[in-house]
């Protein structure tokens, strides 16, 4: 496995450009009908994020990430399943007068090549609105919404020997939380 992250700020952190990626390799050996079957699995991903901070009260970023999961088997009759996904992201923070802060984080995930019962594009949106309290600004009240579109699922592919498992797991979906911090 390998992972990297590189960021470069420009104009006193007004613009920040980030590249990140990962590479993972698995070598699996299994028996298929009493024949040795070697599965070679590669997961590679590359991401790019552009952050823009024009004013002290505004931060926004946009990103894209592409990942591919490819498997090759030594036995010719075994299918070699491949899938890929694109993830589009955006995050923002806006400070309004009066100590009010709005934040959101958004992801849109496009999956290709998974089993039809699992392959689903997912839009995830979390957002919050908070108010700073007290003279020393040492407290705040926040209303947060999680999985606002109610689409939060985890999609995973596991490749071991001659077995491929695509899994979609439902997670805790849409909920709202009011919190006070001092």
CSV table of C-alpha atoms in Angstrom, one decimal, residues 96-178:
chain,number,residue,atom,x,y,z
A,96,UNK,CA,-22.2,35.9,8.7
A,97,UNK,CA,-22.4,39.0,10.9
A,98,UNK,CA,-23.7,38.4,14.4
A,99,UNK,CA,-21.7,35.3,15.0
A,100,UNK,CA,-23.6,33.0,12.7
A,101,UNK,CA,-21.7,30.3,10.7
A,102,UNK,CA,-23.1,28.1,7.9
A,103,UNK,CA,-21.2,25.0,6.8
A,104,UNK,CA,-21.8,22.2,4.4
A,105,UNK,CA,-20.0,19.2,2.9
A,106,UNK,CA,-21.3,17.5,-0.2
A,107,UNK,CA,-20.2,14.3,-2.0
A,108,UNK,CA,-21.6,12.8,-5.2
A,109,UNK,CA,-20.3,9.3,-5.9
A,110,UNK,CA,-20.7,7.7,-9.3
A,111,UNK,CA,-20.1,3.9,-9.3
A,112,UNK,CA,-19.5,1.8,-12.5
A,113,UNK,CA,-19.0,-1.9,-12.9
A,114,UNK,CA,-20.5,-3.2,-9.6
A,115,UNK,CA,-23.3,-5.8,-9.4
A,116,UNK,CA,-26.7,-4.2,-10.4
A,117,UNK,CA,-28.1,-4.7,-6.9
A,118,UNK,CA,-25.3,-2.7,-5.5
A,119,UNK,CA,-24.3,-0.2,-8.2
A,120,UNK,CA,-25.9,3.0,-7.1
A,121,UNK,CA,-24.9,6.7,-7.4
A,122,UNK,CA,-25.0,8.4,-4.0
A,123,UNK,CA,-25.4,12.1,-3.0
A,124,UNK,CA,-24.4,12.9,0.5
A,125,UNK,CA,-25.1,16.3,2.1
A,126,UNK,CA,-24.3,17.4,5.6
A,127,UNK,CA,-24.9,21.0,6.7
A,128,UNK,CA,-25.0,23.0,9.9
A,129,UNK,CA,-25.9,26.5,11.2
A,130,UNK,CA,-24.4,27.7,14.4
A,131,UNK,CA,-24.6,30.8,16.5
A,132,UNK,CA,-21.6,32.0,18.7
A,133,UNK,CA,-22.7,32.9,22.2
A,134,UNK,CA,-21.5,35.0,25.1
A,135,UNK,CA,-19.3,38.1,25.4
A,136,UNK,CA,-16.1,36.1,25.2
A,137,UNK,CA,-17.5,34.0,22.2
A,138,UNK,CA,-16.7,30.8,24.2
A,139,UNK,CA,-20.0,29.0,23.5
A,140,UNK,CA,-22.1,28.1,20.5
A,141,UNK,CA,-25.4,26.6,19.6
A,142,UNK,CA,-25.4,24.4,16.5
A,143,UNK,CA,-28.2,22.8,14.4
A,144,UNK,CA,-26.7,20.1,12.2
A,145,UNK,CA,-28.4,17.9,9.5
A,146,UNK,CA,-26.7,14.7,8.4
A,147,UNK,CA,-27.4,12.7,5.2
A,148,UNK,CA,-30.0,15.3,4.3
A,149,UNK,CA,-30.9,13.4,1.0
A,150,UNK,CA,-31.2,10.1,2.9
A,151,UNK,CA,-28.8,8.2,0.6
A,152,UNK,CA,-26.0,7.2,3.0
A,153,UNK,CA,-24.8,3.7,2.1
A,154,UNK,CA,-21.4,2.1,2.1
A,155,UNK,CA,-20.4,0.3,-1.1
A,156,UNK,CA,-17.5,-2.2,-0.9
A,157,UNK,CA,-16.0,-4.9,-3.1
A,158,UNK,CA,-14.0,-7.7,-1.6
A,159,UNK,CA,-11.9,-10.0,-3.8
A,160,UNK,CA,-10.5,-13.1,-2.2
A,161,UNK,CA,-9.3,-16.1,-4.2
A,162,UNK,CA,-12.1,-17.0,-6.6
A,163,UNK,CA,-14.8,-15.1,-4.7
A,164,UNK,CA,-16.0,-11.6,-5.4
A,165,UNK,CA,-18.4,-9.9,-2.9
A,166,UNK,CA,-20.1,-6.6,-3.6
A,167,UNK,CA,-21.7,-5.2,-0.5
A,168,UNK,CA,-24.0,-2.3,0.1
A,169,UNK,CA,-24.5,-1.4,3.8
A,170,UNK,CA,-27.2,0.9,5.0
A,171,UNK,CA,-25.9,3.3,7.6
A,172,UNK,CA,-27.6,5.6,10.0
A,173,UNK,CA,-29.5,7.9,7.6
A,174,UNK,CA,-31.0,11.4,7.8
A,175,UNK,CA,-31.0,12.9,11.3
A,176,UNK,CA,-30.7,16.3,12.9
A,177,UNK,CA,-29.0,17.3,16.0
A,178,UNK,CA,-29.1,20.4,18.2
